[in-house]
């Protein structure tokens, strides 16, 4: 991937801001705007993590959890 990590970071920050806006104006429990913003954060984070690693060999301490991930930790 040839995206600059700073560009990917700005995309992630923008996705977080959009999620905040969508959450603040939520129209019901299953508002599609909130769901779309949630998924945009996950996508932007994955891209940022990948380009950060490619450019600097570094990762963040964050993990994207998907439904069912917490069930895997319980034994």
mmCIF file of N, CA, C and O in Angstrom:
data_model
loop_
_atom_site.group_PDB
_atom_site.id
_atom_site.type_symbol
_atom_site.label_atom_id
_atom_site.label_comp_id
_atom_site.label_asym_id
_atom_site.label_seq_id
_atom_site.Cartn_x
_atom_site.Cartn_y
_atom_site.Cartn_z
ATOM 1 N N UNK A 1 0.852 -1.174 0.000
ATOM 2 C CA UNK A 1 0.000 0.000 0.000
ATOM 3 C C UNK A 1 0.897 1.236 0.000
ATOM 4 O O UNK A 1 1.876 1.283 0.715
ATOM 5 N N UNK A 2 0.540 2.221 -0.769
ATOM 6 C CA UNK A 2 1.407 3.393 -0.890
ATOM 7 C C UNK A 2 0.815 4.640 -0.238
ATOM 8 O O UNK A 2 1.199 5.743 -0.576
ATOM 9 N N UNK A 3 -0.098 4.475 0.687
ATOM 10 C CA UNK A 3 -0.691 5.614 1.387
ATOM 11 C C UNK A 3 0.268 6.072 2.479
ATOM 12 O O UNK A 3 0.854 5.260 3.183
ATOM 13 N N UNK A 4 0.438 7.368 2.610
ATOM 14 C CA UNK A 4 1.251 7.930 3.684
ATOM 15 C C UNK A 4 0.535 7.680 5.015
ATOM 16 O O UNK A 4 -0.683 7.880 5.109
ATOM 17 N N UNK A 5 1.256 7.254 6.045
ATOM 18 C CA UNK A 5 0.613 7.014 7.335
ATOM 19 C C UNK A 5 -0.135 8.226 7.892
ATOM 20 O O UNK A 5 -1.162 8.083 8.541
ATOM 21 N N UNK A 6 0.361 9.429 7.608
ATOM 22 C CA UNK A 6 -0.339 10.630 8.097
ATOM 23 C C UNK A 6 -1.696 10.810 7.416
ATOM 24 O O UNK A 6 -2.656 11.256 8.034
ATOM 25 N N UNK A 7 -1.772 10.448 6.151
ATOM 26 C CA UNK A 7 -3.050 10.517 5.431
ATOM 27 C C UNK A 7 -4.014 9.483 6.006
ATOM 28 O O UNK A 7 -5.188 9.772 6.246
ATOM 29 N N UNK A 8 -3.512 8.276 6.248
ATOM 30 C CA UNK A 8 -4.348 7.229 6.835
ATOM 31 C C UNK A 8 -4.810 7.617 8.233
ATOM 32 O O UNK A 8 -5.949 7.345 8.616
ATOM 33 N N UNK A 9 -3.941 8.247 8.995
ATOM 34 C CA UNK A 9 -4.309 8.706 10.335
ATOM 35 C C UNK A 9 -5.409 9.760 10.258
ATOM 36 O O UNK A 9 -6.375 9.719 11.017
ATOM 37 N N UNK A 10 -5.285 10.693 9.341
ATOM 38 C CA UNK A 10 -6.310 11.730 9.194
ATOM 39 C C UNK A 10 -7.644 11.111 8.782
ATOM 40 O O UNK A 10 -8.700 11.542 9.250
ATOM 41 N N UNK A 11 -7.604 10.096 7.949
ATOM 42 C CA UNK A 11 -8.832 9.392 7.556
ATOM 43 C C UNK A 11 -9.467 8.725 8.769
ATOM 44 O O UNK A 11 -10.690 8.758 8.940
ATOM 45 N N UNK A 12 -8.649 8.131 9.624
ATOM 46 C CA UNK A 12 -9.149 7.506 10.851
ATOM 47 C C UNK A 12 -9.775 8.550 11.776
ATOM 48 O O UNK A 12 -10.870 8.348 12.304
ATOM 49 N N UNK A 13 -9.104 9.666 11.959
ATOM 50 C CA UNK A 13 -9.641 10.735 12.811
ATOM 51 C C UNK A 13 -10.971 11.239 12.242
ATOM 52 O O UNK A 13 -11.940 11.436 12.988
ATOM 53 N N UNK A 14 -11.037 11.401 10.947
ATOM 54 C CA UNK A 14 -12.285 11.855 10.315
ATOM 55 C C UNK A 14 -13.403 10.833 10.519
ATOM 56 O O UNK A 14 -14.556 11.208 10.771
ATOM 57 N N UNK A 15 -13.064 9.553 10.429
ATOM 58 C CA UNK A 15 -14.060 8.502 10.647
ATOM 59 C C UNK A 15 -14.573 8.542 12.090
ATOM 60 O O UNK A 15 -15.768 8.359 12.339
ATOM 61 N N UNK A 16 -13.685 8.785 13.041
ATOM 62 C CA UNK A 16 -14.097 8.905 14.439
ATOM 63 C C UNK A 16 -15.025 10.109 14.631
ATOM 64 O O UNK A 16 -16.036 10.024 15.346
ATOM 65 N N UNK A 17 -14.699 11.216 13.989
ATOM 66 C CA UNK A 17 -15.544 12.412 14.093
ATOM 67 C C UNK A 17 -16.923 12.165 13.478
ATOM 68 O O UNK A 17 -17.939 12.588 14.038
ATOM 69 N N UNK A 18 -16.951 11.471 12.350
ATOM 70 C CA UNK A 18 -18.229 11.155 11.707
ATOM 71 C C UNK A 18 -19.066 10.235 12.590
ATOM 72 O O UNK A 18 -20.290 10.378 12.670
ATOM 73 N N UNK A 19 -18.401 9.311 13.268
ATOM 74 C CA UNK A 19 -19.126 8.417 14.171
ATOM 75 C C UNK A 19 -19.746 9.211 15.326
ATOM 76 O O UNK A 19 -20.897 8.975 15.710
ATOM 77 N N UNK A 20 -18.989 10.136 15.865
ATOM 78 C CA UNK A 20 -19.518 10.985 16.932
ATOM 79 C C UNK A 20 -20.738 11.759 16.448
ATOM 80 O O UNK A 20 -21.765 11.818 17.134
ATOM 81 N N UNK A 21 -20.642 12.334 15.273
ATOM 82 C CA UNK A 21 -21.777 13.078 14.715
ATOM 83 C C UNK A 21 -22.985 12.180 14.512
ATOM 84 O O UNK A 21 -24.117 12.561 14.826
ATOM 85 N N UNK A 22 -22.757 10.983 13.984
ATOM 86 C CA UNK A 22 -23.861 10.048 13.750
ATOM 87 C C UNK A 22 -24.480 9.602 15.072
ATOM 88 O O UNK A 22 -25.705 9.514 15.192
ATOM 89 N N UNK A 23 -23.645 9.333 16.062
ATOM 90 C CA UNK A 23 -24.160 8.906 17.366
ATOM 91 C C UNK A 23 -24.951 10.023 18.032
ATOM 92 O O UNK A 23 -25.993 9.772 18.653
ATOM 93 N N UNK A 24 -24.484 11.245 17.886
ATOM 94 C CA UNK A 24 -25.161 12.388 18.509
ATOM 95 C C UNK A 24 -26.523 12.662 17.863
ATOM 96 O O UNK A 24 -27.420 13.194 18.510
ATOM 97 N N UNK A 25 -26.672 12.285 16.603
ATOM 98 C CA UNK A 25 -27.949 12.520 15.923
ATOM 99 C C UNK A 25 -28.678 11.212 15.617
ATOM 100 O O UNK A 25 -29.492 11.146 14.704
ATOM 101 N N UNK A 26 -28.399 10.185 16.389
ATOM 102 C CA UNK A 26 -28.987 8.853 16.205
ATOM 103 C C UNK A 26 -30.503 8.923 16.129
ATOM 104 O O UNK A 26 -31.152 9.597 16.899
ATOM 105 N N UNK A 27 -31.037 8.179 15.161
ATOM 106 C CA UNK A 27 -32.489 8.096 14.993
ATOM 107 C C UNK A 27 -32.934 6.653 15.225
ATOM 108 O O UNK A 27 -33.233 5.933 14.294
ATOM 109 N N UNK A 28 -32.926 6.236 16.452
ATOM 110 C CA UNK A 28 -33.374 4.884 16.769
ATOM 111 C C UNK A 28 -32.221 3.970 17.117
ATOM 112 O O UNK A 28 -31.049 4.292 16.914
ATOM 113 N N UNK A 29 -32.580 2.806 17.632
ATOM 114 C CA UNK A 29 -31.599 1.833 18.123
ATOM 115 C C UNK A 29 -30.694 1.299 17.007
ATOM 116 O O UNK A 29 -29.512 1.069 17.224
ATOM 117 N N UNK A 30 -31.239 1.102 15.824
ATOM 118 C CA UNK A 30 -30.455 0.538 14.718
ATOM 119 C C UNK A 30 -30.316 1.543 13.573
ATOM 120 O O UNK A 30 -30.586 1.220 12.414
ATOM 121 N N UNK A 31 -29.852 2.719 13.885
ATOM 122 C CA UNK A 31 -29.681 3.776 12.888
ATOM 123 C C UNK A 31 -28.602 3.362 11.886
ATOM 124 O O UNK A 31 -27.453 3.108 12.269
ATOM 125 N N UNK A 32 -28.927 3.290 10.610
ATOM 126 C CA UNK A 32 -27.943 2.870 9.613
ATOM 127 C C UNK A 32 -26.753 3.833 9.489
ATOM 128 O O UNK A 32 -25.653 3.410 9.115
ATOM 129 N N UNK A 33 -26.952 5.105 9.805
ATOM 130 C CA UNK A 33 -25.837 6.062 9.749
ATOM 131 C C UNK A 33 -24.799 5.738 10.816
ATOM 132 O O UNK A 33 -23.591 5.851 10.570
ATOM 133 N N UNK A 34 -25.250 5.319 11.985
ATOM 134 C CA UNK A 34 -24.325 4.956 13.057
ATOM 135 C C UNK A 34 -23.583 3.672 12.683
ATOM 136 O O UNK A 34 -22.371 3.562 12.863
ATOM 137 N N UNK A 35 -24.308 2.714 12.135
ATOM 138 C CA UNK A 35 -23.685 1.457 11.699
ATOM 139 C C UNK A 35 -22.635 1.720 10.619
ATOM 140 O O UNK A 35 -21.533 1.171 10.673
ATOM 141 N N UNK A 36 -22.959 2.563 9.654
ATOM 142 C CA UNK A 36 -22.007 2.877 8.580
ATOM 143 C C UNK A 36 -20.771 3.574 9.142
ATOM 144 O O UNK A 36 -19.641 3.278 8.733
ATOM 145 N N UNK A 37 -20.981 4.484 10.074
ATOM 146 C CA UNK A 37 -19.853 5.196 10.683
ATOM 147 C C UNK A 37 -18.984 4.243 11.497
ATOM 148 O O UNK A 37 -17.752 4.353 11.497
ATOM 149 N N UNK A 38 -19.611 3.296 12.178
ATOM 150 C CA UNK A 38 -18.899 2.276 12.949
ATOM 151 C C UNK A 38 -17.988 1.459 12.029
ATOM 152 O O UNK A 38 -16.808 1.241 12.320
ATOM 153 N N UNK A 39 -18.547 1.014 10.916
ATOM 154 C CA UNK A 39 -17.767 0.227 9.966
ATOM 155 C C UNK A 39 -16.658 1.051 9.312
ATOM 156 O O UNK A 39 -15.573 0.530 9.034
ATOM 157 N N UNK A 40 -16.912 2.336 9.102
ATOM 158 C CA UNK A 40 -15.895 3.214 8.520
ATOM 159 C C UNK A 40 -14.698 3.351 9.463
ATOM 160 O O UNK A 40 -13.546 3.396 9.015
ATOM 161 N N UNK A 41 -14.955 3.383 10.771
ATOM 162 C CA UNK A 41 -13.856 3.426 11.741
ATOM 163 C C UNK A 41 -13.010 2.162 11.612
ATOM 164 O O UNK A 41 -11.780 2.228 11.562
ATOM 165 N N UNK A 42 -13.666 1.016 11.581
ATOM 166 C CA UNK A 42 -12.931 -0.255 11.487
ATOM 167 C C UNK A 42 -12.088 -0.312 10.220
ATOM 168 O O UNK A 42 -10.914 -0.711 10.261
ATOM 169 N N UNK A 43 -12.657 0.105 9.095
ATOM 170 C CA UNK A 43 -11.910 0.099 7.831
ATOM 171 C C UNK A 43 -10.734 1.068 7.869
ATOM 172 O O UNK A 43 -9.625 0.730 7.446
ATOM 173 N N UNK A 44 -10.982 2.265 8.371
ATOM 174 C CA UNK A 44 -9.917 3.273 8.433
ATOM 175 C C UNK A 44 -8.811 2.830 9.390
ATOM 176 O O UNK A 44 -7.618 3.049 9.112
ATOM 177 N N UNK A 45 -9.186 2.197 10.490
ATOM 178 C CA UNK A 45 -8.183 1.707 11.429
ATOM 179 C C UNK A 45 -7.329 0.619 10.792
ATOM 180 O O UNK A 45 -6.100 0.630 10.914
ATOM 181 N N UNK A 46 -7.965 -0.330 10.114
ATOM 182 C CA UNK A 46 -7.210 -1.398 9.454
ATOM 183 C C UNK A 46 -6.207 -0.833 8.458
ATOM 184 O O UNK A 46 -5.060 -1.274 8.396
ATOM 185 N N UNK A 47 -6.635 0.155 7.693
ATOM 186 C CA UNK A 47 -5.737 0.789 6.721
ATOM 187 C C UNK A 47 -4.592 1.487 7.426
ATOM 188 O O UNK A 47 -3.422 1.328 7.047
ATOM 189 N N UNK A 48 -4.903 2.241 8.468
ATOM 190 C CA UNK A 48 -3.855 2.949 9.212
ATOM 191 C C UNK A 48 -2.839 1.971 9.791
ATOM 192 O O UNK A 48 -1.627 2.164 9.675
ATOM 193 N N UNK A 49 -3.327 0.914 10.407
ATOM 194 C CA UNK A 49 -2.442 -0.073 11.018
ATOM 195 C C UNK A 49 -1.520 -0.699 9.960
ATOM 196 O O UNK A 49 -0.327 -0.882 10.187
ATOM 197 N N UNK A 50 -2.072 -0.984 8.806
ATOM 198 C CA UNK A 50 -1.287 -1.604 7.730
ATOM 199 C C UNK A 50 -0.213 -0.656 7.191
ATOM 200 O O UNK A 50 0.946 -1.050 7.050
ATOM 201 N N UNK A 51 -0.586 0.582 6.914
ATOM 202 C CA UNK A 51 0.409 1.504 6.357
ATOM 203 C C UNK A 51 1.428 1.929 7.407
ATOM 204 O O UNK A 51 2.595 2.178 7.077
ATOM 205 N N UNK A 52 1.019 2.004 8.661
ATOM 206 C CA UNK A 52 1.953 2.308 9.736
ATOM 207 C C UNK A 52 3.008 1.211 9.831
ATOM 208 O O UNK A 52 4.208 1.487 9.940
ATOM 209 N N UNK A 53 2.568 -0.027 9.748
ATOM 210 C CA UNK A 53 3.505 -1.151 9.808
ATOM 211 C C UNK A 53 4.422 -1.158 8.579
ATOM 212 O O UNK A 53 5.635 -1.346 8.700
ATOM 213 N N UNK A 54 3.839 -0.948 7.401
ATOM 214 C CA UNK A 54 4.640 -0.936 6.174
ATOM 215 C C UNK A 54 5.698 0.161 6.202
ATOM 216 O O UNK A 54 6.832 -0.052 5.774
ATOM 217 N N UNK A 55 5.338 1.325 6.704
ATOM 218 C CA UNK A 55 6.249 2.469 6.690
ATOM 219 C C UNK A 55 7.268 2.447 7.821
ATOM 220 O O UNK A 55 8.411 2.859 7.642
ATOM 221 N N UNK A 56 6.839 1.967 8.990
ATOM 222 C CA UNK A 56 7.694 2.110 10.172
ATOM 223 C C UNK A 56 7.887 0.835 10.990
ATOM 224 O O UNK A 56 8.554 0.871 12.025
ATOM 225 N N UNK A 57 7.283 -0.267 10.557
ATOM 226 C CA UNK A 57 7.397 -1.507 11.305
ATOM 227 C C UNK A 57 6.763 -1.421 12.680
ATOM 228 O O UNK A 57 7.184 -2.088 13.618
ATOM 229 N N UNK A 58 5.726 -0.608 12.804
ATOM 230 C CA UNK A 58 5.085 -0.349 14.101
ATOM 231 C C UNK A 58 3.594 -0.639 14.007
ATOM 232 O O UNK A 58 2.997 -0.563 12.940
ATOM 233 N N UNK A 59 2.998 -1.008 15.142
ATOM 234 C CA UNK A 59 1.555 -1.220 15.236
ATOM 235 C C UNK A 59 1.022 -0.421 16.418
ATOM 236 O O UNK A 59 1.789 0.076 17.228
ATOM 237 N N UNK A 60 -0.284 -0.336 16.514
ATOM 238 C CA UNK A 60 -0.910 0.335 17.653
ATOM 239 C C UNK A 60 -1.263 -0.707 18.714
ATOM 240 O O UNK A 60 -1.277 -1.911 18.430
ATOM 241 N N UNK A 61 -1.594 -0.274 19.919
ATOM 242 C CA UNK A 61 -2.009 -1.215 20.957
ATOM 243 C C UNK A 61 -3.511 -1.525 20.884
ATOM 244 O O UNK A 61 -4.066 -2.099 21.806
ATOM 245 N N UNK A 62 -4.153 -1.158 19.788
ATOM 246 C CA UNK A 62 -5.597 -1.305 19.657
ATOM 247 C C UNK A 62 -5.961 -2.536 18.830
ATOM 248 O O UNK A 62 -5.208 -2.934 17.941
ATOM 249 N N UNK A 63 -7.127 -3.095 19.121
ATOM 250 C CA UNK A 63 -7.626 -4.256 18.393
ATOM 251 C C UNK A 63 -9.086 -3.997 18.043
ATOM 252 O O UNK A 63 -9.845 -3.519 18.883
ATOM 253 N N UNK A 64 -9.475 -4.324 16.825
ATOM 254 C CA UNK A 64 -10.871 -4.224 16.420
ATOM 255 C C UNK A 64 -11.544 -5.542 16.797
ATOM 256 O O UNK A 64 -11.127 -6.607 16.360
ATOM 257 N N UNK A 65 -12.561 -5.464 17.639
ATOM 258 C CA UNK A 65 -13.307 -6.654 18.039
ATOM 259 C C UNK A 65 -14.529 -6.798 17.153
ATOM 260 O O UNK A 65 -15.182 -5.816 16.824
ATOM 261 N N UNK A 66 -14.814 -8.023 16.798
ATOM 262 C CA UNK A 66 -16.018 -8.313 16.034
ATOM 263 C C UNK A 66 -16.956 -9.120 16.909
ATOM 264 O O UNK A 66 -16.544 -9.691 17.915
ATOM 265 N N UNK A 67 -18.208 -9.170 16.520
ATOM 266 C CA UNK A 67 -19.187 -9.918 17.288
ATOM 267 C C UNK A 67 -18.697 -11.333 17.520
ATOM 268 O O UNK A 67 -18.195 -11.979 16.615
ATOM 269 N N UNK A 68 -18.798 -11.791 18.753
ATOM 270 C CA UNK A 68 -18.373 -13.141 19.083
ATOM 271 C C UNK A 68 -16.963 -13.237 19.578
ATOM 272 O O UNK A 68 -16.562 -14.267 20.110
ATOM 273 N N UNK A 69 -16.146 -12.190 19.422
ATOM 274 C CA UNK A 69 -14.753 -12.231 19.878
ATOM 275 C C UNK A 69 -14.657 -12.425 21.384
ATOM 276 O O UNK A 69 -13.781 -13.129 21.851
ATOM 277 N N UNK A 70 -15.566 -11.844 22.153
ATOM 278 C CA UNK A 70 -15.485 -11.970 23.606
ATOM 279 C C UNK A 70 -15.808 -13.390 24.062
ATOM 280 O O UNK A 70 -15.340 -13.828 25.090
ATOM 281 N N UNK A 71 -16.544 -14.143 23.276
ATOM 282 C CA UNK A 71 -16.838 -15.528 23.608
ATOM 283 C C UNK A 71 -15.603 -16.404 23.519
ATOM 284 O O UNK A 71 -15.483 -17.397 24.225
ATOM 285 N N UNK A 72 -14.653 -16.043 22.658
ATOM 286 C CA UNK A 72 -13.442 -16.823 22.477
ATOM 287 C C UNK A 72 -12.532 -16.753 23.695
ATOM 288 O O UNK A 72 -11.762 -17.663 23.936
ATOM 289 N N UNK A 73 -12.618 -15.680 24.473
ATOM 290 C CA UNK A 73 -11.730 -15.488 25.623
ATOM 291 C C UNK A 73 -12.178 -16.298 26.833
ATOM 292 O O UNK A 73 -11.393 -16.550 27.735
ATOM 293 N N UNK A 74 -13.443 -16.683 26.864
ATOM 294 C CA UNK A 74 -13.957 -17.402 28.024
ATOM 295 C C UNK A 74 -13.735 -18.891 27.836
ATOM 296 O O UNK A 74 -14.065 -19.476 26.819
ATOM 297 N N UNK A 75 -13.152 -19.538 28.850
ATOM 298 C CA UNK A 75 -12.926 -20.985 28.756
ATOM 299 C C UNK A 75 -13.544 -21.692 29.937
ATOM 300 O O UNK A 75 -13.621 -21.219 31.000
#
